[in-house]
Coordinates of C-alpha atoms and ligand atoms in Angstrom, one line a residue:
M1 CA -26.0 -8.7 -13.9
S2 CA -26.6 -10.8 -10.7
T3 CA -28.9 -9.7 -7.9
F4 CA -25.9 -8.5 -5.9
Q5 CA -23.5 -5.7 -6.3
A6 CA -20.2 -4.9 -4.5
P7 CA -21.0 -3.1 -1.2
K8 CA -21.0 0.7 -1.2
G9 CA -17.5 2.2 -1.1
T10 CA -15.8 -0.9 -2.5
Y11 CA -14.9 -2.0 -6.0
D12 CA -13.6 -5.2 -7.6
L13 CA -10.2 -5.6 -9.2
L14 CA -10.6 -7.4 -12.5
P15 CA -8.3 -8.1 -15.4
P16 CA -6.7 -6.3 -17.2
D17 CA -6.6 -3.5 -14.6
S18 CA -5.9 -5.8 -11.7
A19 CA -2.4 -6.4 -13.1
K20 CA -1.6 -2.8 -12.3
Y21 CA -2.4 -3.4 -8.6
L22 CA -0.2 -6.4 -8.5
A23 CA 2.6 -4.4 -10.1
V24 CA 2.2 -1.6 -7.7
R25 CA 2.3 -3.9 -4.7
E26 CA 5.4 -5.6 -6.1
A27 CA 7.1 -2.3 -6.8
I28 CA 6.6 -1.2 -3.2
A29 CA 7.6 -4.6 -1.8
T30 CA 10.8 -5.0 -3.8
P31 CA 13.0 -2.3 -2.2
L32 CA 11.7 -3.5 1.3
R33 CA 12.7 -7.1 0.6
D34 CA 16.1 -5.9 -0.7
S35 CA 16.6 -4.0 2.5
G36 CA 16.1 -6.7 5.1
Y37 CA 12.4 -6.5 5.7
G38 CA 10.7 -9.9 6.2
Y39 CA 7.1 -10.5 5.2
V40 CA 4.5 -10.6 7.9
E41 CA 0.8 -11.4 7.6
T42 CA -1.7 -10.8 10.4
P43 CA -5.5 -11.5 10.6
G44 CA -8.0 -9.2 8.9
F45 CA -9.6 -8.6 12.3
E46 CA -8.3 -8.0 15.8
N47 CA -9.6 -7.4 19.3
V48 CA -11.2 -4.0 19.1
E49 CA -9.3 -2.7 22.1
L50 CA -6.0 -3.1 20.2
F51 CA -7.1 -0.3 17.8
A52 CA -8.8 1.7 20.5
R53 CA -5.6 1.8 22.5
G54 CA -3.2 1.8 19.7
V55 CA -4.7 4.1 17.1
G56 CA -6.3 6.4 19.8
E57 CA -9.8 6.6 21.5
S58 CA -10.4 10.1 20.1
T59 CA -9.4 9.5 16.5
D60 CA -11.9 9.5 13.7
I61 CA -10.7 6.0 12.8
V62 CA -11.7 4.6 16.1
T63 CA -14.8 6.7 16.9
K64 CA -16.4 6.8 13.5
E65 CA -14.8 4.6 10.9
M66 CA -14.1 1.2 12.5
Y67 CA -16.1 -1.9 11.5
A68 CA -16.5 -3.2 15.0
F69 CA -18.7 -6.1 15.9
E70 CA -19.4 -8.7 18.5
T71 CA -19.0 -12.4 17.6
K72 CA -21.4 -15.2 18.6
G73 CA -18.9 -16.1 21.3
G74 CA -19.1 -12.6 22.7
D75 CA -15.6 -11.4 21.5
R76 CA -15.4 -7.7 20.5
L77 CA -13.5 -7.5 17.3
A78 CA -12.9 -5.0 14.5
L79 CA -11.9 -5.3 10.9
R80 CA -8.4 -3.8 10.8
P81 CA -8.4 -0.1 9.9
E82 CA -4.6 0.1 9.6
G83 CA -1.6 -2.2 9.9
T84 CA 0.8 -0.9 12.5
A85 CA -1.0 -1.9 15.7
S86 CA -1.6 -5.5 14.3
V87 CA 2.0 -5.9 13.2
L88 CA 3.4 -4.7 16.5
R89 CA 1.0 -6.9 18.4
A90 CA 2.1 -9.9 16.3
A91 CA 5.8 -9.2 16.8
L92 CA 5.3 -8.8 20.6
E93 CA 3.2 -12.0 20.8
A94 CA 5.9 -14.0 19.0
N95 CA 8.6 -12.3 21.1
L96 CA 10.5 -11.3 18.0
H97 CA 11.9 -8.4 19.9
K98 CA 13.6 -10.8 22.4
A99 CA 15.5 -12.7 19.7
G100 CA 18.4 -10.2 20.2
N101 CA 18.2 -8.8 16.7
L102 CA 16.7 -5.4 16.8
P103 CA 15.3 -3.7 14.9
V104 CA 12.8 -6.3 13.7
K105 CA 12.0 -5.2 10.2
L106 CA 8.8 -6.3 8.7
W107 CA 6.7 -5.6 5.6
Y108 CA 3.1 -6.4 4.8
S109 CA 0.4 -6.1 2.1
G110 CA -3.3 -6.4 2.5
S111 CA -6.8 -5.1 2.8
Y112 CA -7.9 -2.5 5.3
Y113 CA -11.4 -1.3 6.2
R114 CA -12.7 2.1 7.2
Y115 CA -16.3 3.2 7.3
E116 CA -15.7 6.5 5.5
R117 CA -17.8 8.6 3.2
P118 CA -16.9 7.1 -0.2
Q119 CA -15.4 9.4 -2.9
K120 CA -12.7 9.1 -5.5
G121 CA -9.6 7.8 -3.7
R122 CA -11.5 7.1 -0.5
Y123 CA -13.0 3.7 -0.1
R124 CA -14.4 1.5 2.7
H125 CA -12.1 -1.4 1.6
F126 CA -8.7 -0.4 0.4
S127 CA -5.2 -1.9 0.0
Q128 CA -1.9 -0.9 1.6
V129 CA 1.6 -2.1 1.5
G130 CA 3.4 -1.2 4.7
A131 CA 6.7 -1.5 6.5
E132 CA 7.6 -1.4 10.2
A133 CA 11.0 -1.3 11.8
I134 CA 10.5 -2.2 15.5
G135 CA 12.9 -1.7 18.4
A136 CA 15.5 0.9 17.4
E137 CA 15.8 4.6 17.9
D138 CA 18.1 5.6 15.0
P139 CA 17.5 8.4 12.6
A140 CA 19.0 6.3 9.9
L141 CA 16.0 4.0 10.2
D142 CA 13.5 6.8 9.7
A143 CA 15.6 8.0 6.8
E144 CA 15.8 4.4 5.3
L145 CA 12.0 4.1 5.2
I146 CA 11.5 7.5 3.6
I147 CA 14.2 6.7 1.0
L148 CA 12.7 3.3 0.2
A149 CA 9.2 4.7 -0.3
D150 CA 10.7 7.4 -2.6
Q151 CA 12.5 4.6 -4.5
A152 CA 9.3 2.6 -4.8
Y153 CA 7.3 5.5 -6.2
R154 CA 10.1 6.4 -8.6
S155 CA 10.5 2.8 -9.8
L156 CA 6.9 2.9 -10.9
G157 CA 7.6 6.1 -12.9
L158 CA 5.8 8.5 -10.5
R159 CA 7.3 12.0 -10.5
N160 CA 4.7 14.5 -9.2
F161 CA 4.7 13.5 -5.6
R162 CA 6.0 15.4 -2.6
I163 CA 7.3 14.3 0.7
L164 CA 6.1 16.3 3.7
L165 CA 8.2 16.1 6.9
N166 CA 7.7 17.2 10.4
S167 CA 8.7 16.2 14.0
L168 CA 6.0 15.7 16.6
G169 CA 8.4 15.7 19.6
D170 CA 8.4 13.2 22.3
K171 CA 7.0 12.6 25.8
E172 CA 9.3 15.3 27.2
C173 CA 8.5 18.2 24.9
R174 CA 5.1 17.4 23.4
P175 CA 3.1 17.9 26.6
V176 CA 4.5 21.5 26.9
Y177 CA 3.5 22.3 23.3
R178 CA 0.2 20.6 23.7
A179 CA -0.7 22.9 26.6
A180 CA 0.4 26.0 24.7
L181 CA -1.6 25.0 21.7
Q182 CA -4.6 24.3 23.8
D183 CA -4.4 27.8 25.3
F184 CA -4.3 29.2 21.8
L185 CA -7.2 27.1 20.6
R186 CA -9.4 28.1 23.5
G187 CA -9.2 31.7 22.4
L188 CA -10.5 31.0 18.8
D189 CA -14.0 31.1 17.4
L190 CA -14.5 27.4 16.9
D191 CA -17.6 25.1 16.8
E192 CA -18.4 22.9 19.7
D193 CA -17.0 19.7 18.2
T194 CA -13.7 21.3 17.4
L195 CA -13.4 22.9 20.8
A196 CA -14.0 19.4 22.3
R197 CA -11.3 18.0 20.1
A198 CA -9.0 20.8 21.2
E199 CA -9.4 19.4 24.8
I200 CA -8.8 15.8 23.9
N201 CA -6.3 15.9 21.1
P202 CA -5.4 19.5 20.2
L203 CA -2.8 18.6 17.6
R204 CA -5.4 17.1 15.4
V205 CA -7.1 20.5 15.1
L206 CA -4.1 21.6 13.1
D207 CA -5.1 19.0 10.6
D208 CA -8.6 20.5 10.1
K209 CA -9.1 21.0 6.4
R210 CA -11.7 23.8 6.6
A211 CA -10.5 27.1 5.3
D212 CA -12.1 29.2 8.1
V213 CA -10.4 27.0 10.7
Q214 CA -7.1 27.1 8.9
K215 CA -7.3 30.9 8.7
Q216 CA -7.5 31.1 12.5
L217 CA -4.6 28.8 12.8
T218 CA -2.1 31.0 11.0
D219 CA -0.5 32.2 14.3
A220 CA -0.9 28.9 16.1
P221 CA 2.2 28.0 18.1
L222 CA 4.4 25.5 16.2
L223 CA 5.8 22.4 17.7
R224 CA 9.2 23.2 16.1
D225 CA 9.6 26.0 18.6
Y226 CA 9.0 23.6 21.5
L227 CA 11.1 20.6 20.5
C228 CA 13.6 19.5 23.2
D229 CA 17.3 19.3 22.3
A230 CA 17.2 15.5 21.8
C231 CA 14.2 15.7 19.4
K232 CA 15.8 18.6 17.6
A233 CA 19.1 16.8 17.1
Y234 CA 17.2 13.7 16.0
H235 CA 15.2 15.6 13.4
V236 CA 18.3 17.4 12.1
E237 CA 20.0 14.0 11.4
V238 CA 16.9 12.5 9.7
R239 CA 16.8 15.6 7.4
E240 CA 20.5 15.4 6.7
L241 CA 20.4 11.7 5.8
I242 CA 17.5 12.1 3.5
T243 CA 19.1 15.1 1.8
A244 CA 22.4 13.2 1.4
A245 CA 20.4 10.4 -0.4
G246 CA 19.2 13.0 -2.9
V247 CA 15.6 12.7 -1.8
A248 CA 13.7 16.0 -1.8
F249 CA 11.2 16.9 0.9
E250 CA 9.3 19.8 2.3
D251 CA 9.0 20.8 5.9
D252 CA 5.4 20.9 6.9
L253 CA 5.3 22.3 10.4
K254 CA 1.6 21.6 10.8
L255 CA 1.7 18.0 9.7
V256 CA 0.2 15.8 12.4
R257 CA -1.7 12.9 10.7
G258 CA -4.8 11.3 12.1
L259 CA -3.4 8.6 14.4
D260 CA -2.4 9.3 18.0
Y261 CA 0.7 7.1 18.2
Y262 CA 3.1 9.2 16.3
T263 CA 6.2 10.7 17.9
R264 CA 9.1 12.6 16.5
T265 CA 9.5 11.9 12.7
T266 CA 6.2 12.2 10.9
F267 CA 5.8 12.2 7.1
E268 CA 3.3 12.0 4.4
F269 CA 3.6 11.4 0.6
V270 CA 1.2 13.6 -1.3
H271 CA 0.3 13.6 -5.0
D272 CA -1.0 16.8 -6.6
G273 CA -3.1 15.1 -9.2
L274 CA -5.5 13.5 -6.8
G275 CA -7.8 16.3 -5.7
S276 CA -8.8 16.2 -2.0
Q277 CA -7.6 12.7 -1.2
S278 CA -4.0 13.6 -2.0
A279 CA -2.2 11.5 0.5
V280 CA -0.8 8.4 -1.2
G281 CA 1.1 7.2 1.9
G282 CA 2.3 8.2 5.3
G283 CA 4.0 7.2 8.4
G284 CA 6.4 8.1 11.1
R285 CA 7.9 7.1 14.4
Y286 CA 5.8 5.6 17.1
D287 CA 8.0 5.2 20.1
G288 CA 5.2 4.9 22.7
L289 CA 2.9 2.4 20.9
S290 CA 4.4 -0.8 22.3
E291 CA 3.8 0.4 25.8
M292 CA 0.3 1.6 25.0
I293 CA -0.6 -2.0 24.0
G294 CA 1.0 -3.6 27.0
G295 CA 4.5 -4.3 25.6
P296 CA 8.0 -3.1 26.7
A297 CA 9.5 0.2 25.5
L298 CA 10.2 -0.4 21.8
P299 CA 10.9 2.7 19.8
S300 CA 9.8 2.0 16.2
V301 CA 9.1 3.7 12.9
G302 CA 7.0 2.7 9.9
W303 CA 4.8 3.7 6.9
A304 CA 1.9 2.5 4.9
L305 CA 1.4 3.3 1.2
G306 CA -2.0 3.1 -0.3
V307 CA -2.2 0.9 -3.4
D308 CA -5.5 2.3 -4.7
R309 CA -4.3 5.9 -4.6
T310 CA -0.9 5.0 -6.0
V311 CA -2.8 3.5 -9.0
L312 CA -4.8 6.7 -9.3
A313 CA -1.6 8.8 -9.1
L314 CA -0.1 6.7 -12.0
E315 CA -3.3 7.4 -14.0
A316 CA -3.2 11.1 -13.1
E317 CA 0.4 11.3 -14.4
G318 CA -0.4 9.2 -17.5
V319 CA 2.2 6.6 -16.5
E320 CA 1.7 3.3 -18.4
L321 CA 3.3 0.5 -16.5
E322 CA 5.2 -1.9 -18.6
L323 CA 3.4 -5.1 -17.8
P324 CA 4.7 -8.2 -19.5
A325 CA 2.0 -10.3 -21.2
A326 CA 0.8 -13.0 -18.8
T327 CA 0.9 -15.6 -21.6
S328 CA 3.8 -16.3 -23.9
V329 CA 2.3 -19.1 -25.9
F330 CA -1.3 -19.7 -26.9
A331 CA -2.3 -23.2 -28.2
V332 CA -5.0 -23.5 -30.9
P333 CA -6.1 -27.1 -31.6
L334 CA -8.3 -27.9 -34.6
G335 CA -10.1 -31.2 -34.0
E336 CA -10.2 -33.8 -31.2
G337 CA -6.9 -35.5 -31.9
A338 CA -5.1 -32.1 -31.9
R339 CA -6.8 -31.2 -28.7
R340 CA -5.2 -34.0 -26.7
L341 CA -1.8 -33.6 -28.3
L342 CA -1.6 -29.9 -27.9
F343 CA -3.0 -29.9 -24.3
A344 CA -0.1 -32.2 -23.4
K345 CA 2.3 -29.8 -25.0
V346 CA 0.9 -26.9 -23.0
T347 CA 1.4 -28.8 -19.8
E348 CA 5.0 -29.6 -21.0
L349 CA 5.6 -25.9 -21.7
R350 CA 4.3 -24.9 -18.3
K351 CA 6.6 -27.4 -16.6
V352 CA 9.7 -25.7 -18.2
G353 CA 8.4 -22.4 -17.0
I354 CA 6.9 -21.0 -20.2
A355 CA 3.5 -19.2 -19.6
A356 CA 1.1 -21.0 -21.9
D357 CA -2.7 -21.0 -22.4
F358 CA -5.1 -23.0 -24.5
A359 CA -8.2 -22.4 -26.6
F360 CA -10.7 -24.1 -24.4
G361 CA -14.3 -24.9 -25.3
G362 CA -13.8 -26.4 -28.7
K363 CA -13.5 -23.0 -30.6
G364 CA -13.2 -22.8 -34.3
L365 CA -10.0 -21.3 -35.8
K366 CA -11.2 -17.8 -36.1
A367 CA -12.5 -17.5 -32.5
A368 CA -9.4 -19.3 -31.2
M369 CA -7.0 -16.9 -33.0
K370 CA -8.9 -14.0 -31.6
A371 CA -8.4 -15.5 -28.1
A372 CA -4.7 -15.9 -28.9
N373 CA -4.5 -12.2 -29.9
R374 CA -6.3 -11.1 -26.8
S375 CA -4.0 -13.1 -24.5
G376 CA -1.1 -11.0 -25.6
A377 CA 0.9 -14.2 -26.3
R378 CA 4.0 -13.7 -28.5
Y379 CA 3.5 -17.1 -30.2
A380 CA 0.5 -19.3 -31.2
L381 CA 0.7 -23.0 -31.7
V382 CA -1.8 -24.2 -34.3
L383 CA -2.3 -27.9 -34.8
G384 CA -4.7 -29.4 -37.5
E385 CA -5.3 -33.0 -38.6
R386 CA -2.8 -32.7 -41.5
D387 CA -0.1 -31.4 -39.1
I388 CA -0.6 -34.4 -36.9
A389 CA -0.1 -36.7 -39.9
D390 CA 3.1 -34.8 -40.8
G391 CA 4.3 -34.8 -37.2
V392 CA 4.6 -31.0 -37.0
V393 CA 2.9 -28.1 -35.3
Q394 CA 2.5 -24.6 -36.8
L395 CA 4.3 -21.9 -34.8
K396 CA 3.0 -18.5 -35.5
D397 CA 4.8 -15.4 -34.5
M398 CA 2.0 -13.1 -33.4
E399 CA 4.1 -9.9 -33.9
S400 CA 5.4 -10.6 -37.4
G401 CA 2.7 -12.9 -38.6
E402 CA 5.3 -15.3 -39.8
Q403 CA 4.4 -19.0 -39.5
V404 CA 6.7 -22.1 -39.7
A405 CA 6.1 -25.8 -39.2
I406 CA 8.2 -27.3 -36.4
G407 CA 8.5 -31.0 -35.4
V408 CA 6.2 -31.8 -32.6
N409 CA 9.0 -33.2 -30.5
E410 CA 11.2 -30.1 -31.1
I411 CA 8.6 -27.4 -30.3
V412 CA 9.3 -27.1 -26.6
A413 CA 13.0 -26.6 -27.1
E414 CA 12.4 -24.2 -30.0
L415 CA 10.1 -22.0 -27.8
E416 CA 12.6 -22.1 -25.0
V417 CA 15.3 -20.7 -27.3
R418 CA 12.9 -18.1 -28.9
L419 CA 11.6 -16.9 -25.6
S420 CA 14.9 -16.8 -23.7
Ligands
AMP1 P1 -3.3 6.4 7.0 O1 -3.1 5.2 7.8 O2 -4.6 7.1 7.1 O3 -2.1 7.3 7.0 O4 -3.3 5.8 5.5 C1 -2.1 5.5 4.7 C2 -2.5 5.5 3.3 O5 -3.5 4.5 3.0 C3 -3.1 6.8 2.8 O6 -2.0 7.7 2.4 C4 -3.9 6.3 1.6 O7 -3.1 6.2 0.5 C5 -4.4 5.0 2.0 N1 -5.8 5.1 2.6 C6 -6.1 5.4 3.8 N2 -7.5 5.4 3.9 C7 -8.0 5.1 2.7 C8 -9.3 5.0 2.1 N3 -10.4 5.1 2.9 N4 -9.4 4.6 0.8 C9 -8.3 4.5 0.0 N5 -7.0 4.6 0.5 C10 -6.9 4.9 1.8

């Protein structure tokens, strides 16, 4: 072991497990790419104000969990705790919304950082794949994103997840509800912190996980009863479109989520095999965010799915991903002459697109065949001094154990046929 260890709340992805993470990212990205979402990448850190304004001054993410720091040049930056604010910032900065092609649909994949108390499924460095559809108010867009997330999870073989859905209203109806909820909360027996939160962001009190708080919230006013006609109609259509797509969901009238920018459609994907950190992904509509960070009015909707928790969910369900072996052919040279010849063949194989690897380090036959086995390759190429003299290479089928001698000049074509 070295003197150093991964920082608290982080972990390393190493083979073979790391292949699962790549597969999960790919499975989430595929339906997005197929639906007109273009790839966006933004820096790992941003001006701290972007998150303070975008995510919300009173949220746990901003007050407690952000890795904020001052640079030597005096800039106040923060490691990104989430993706939406950055992606919207990037789209606005590049004037993508002015290109006359709304909505701008973007997807991303990357690392996020929150200074949280680490536990299973909750890390200080984690990975998300996200999607944002910027600049259109259309229930079909909200529905599209929910349907695509469902499709991504199902393509991985996940079954025991649920989609929770709610509407948070808009700038017309939410303030009325907010005041009513505040009135209700002021009458409860709550600790000082929670009462303070009720003053700043009462909706988030609904999200309190403590049983004694939840008990008092049983009769809390529900946003559903305060939705204006436009929000009601919007929500009805989102529900109908999802239902028509055959995607099951549950209404969760107390779902608010931890970020301030959500309006109208709000949803979360939860997995019941994960214990307390059950949210595998979430998102919603954020019609006011663009204006909050200095842009024009751009109604938008998006989600982020957690890669770490999706992998945990797969493990909880016992789903084994079908991961193709990384290597198709493993070359085993016996002796110096064989080394040069076979190394050249490996390069040739790679050029025609066959995944090939080589027994490096001058291993003997036994150790080299072990390495071939471990690589998962379907075929091994073994070359000894006698084979060189005969102008052949031994092709071993690692599944059947069958071995044949093939002319050195025919081997690439032979493998292309066998692997096609
Ligand atoms: P949020 O932005 O909090 O809605 O997060 C979206 C998704 O990212 C969650 O559903 C989780 O899957 C994942 N996520 C958020 N925070 C963490 C964390 N600290 N550790 C691991 N995954 C996280």
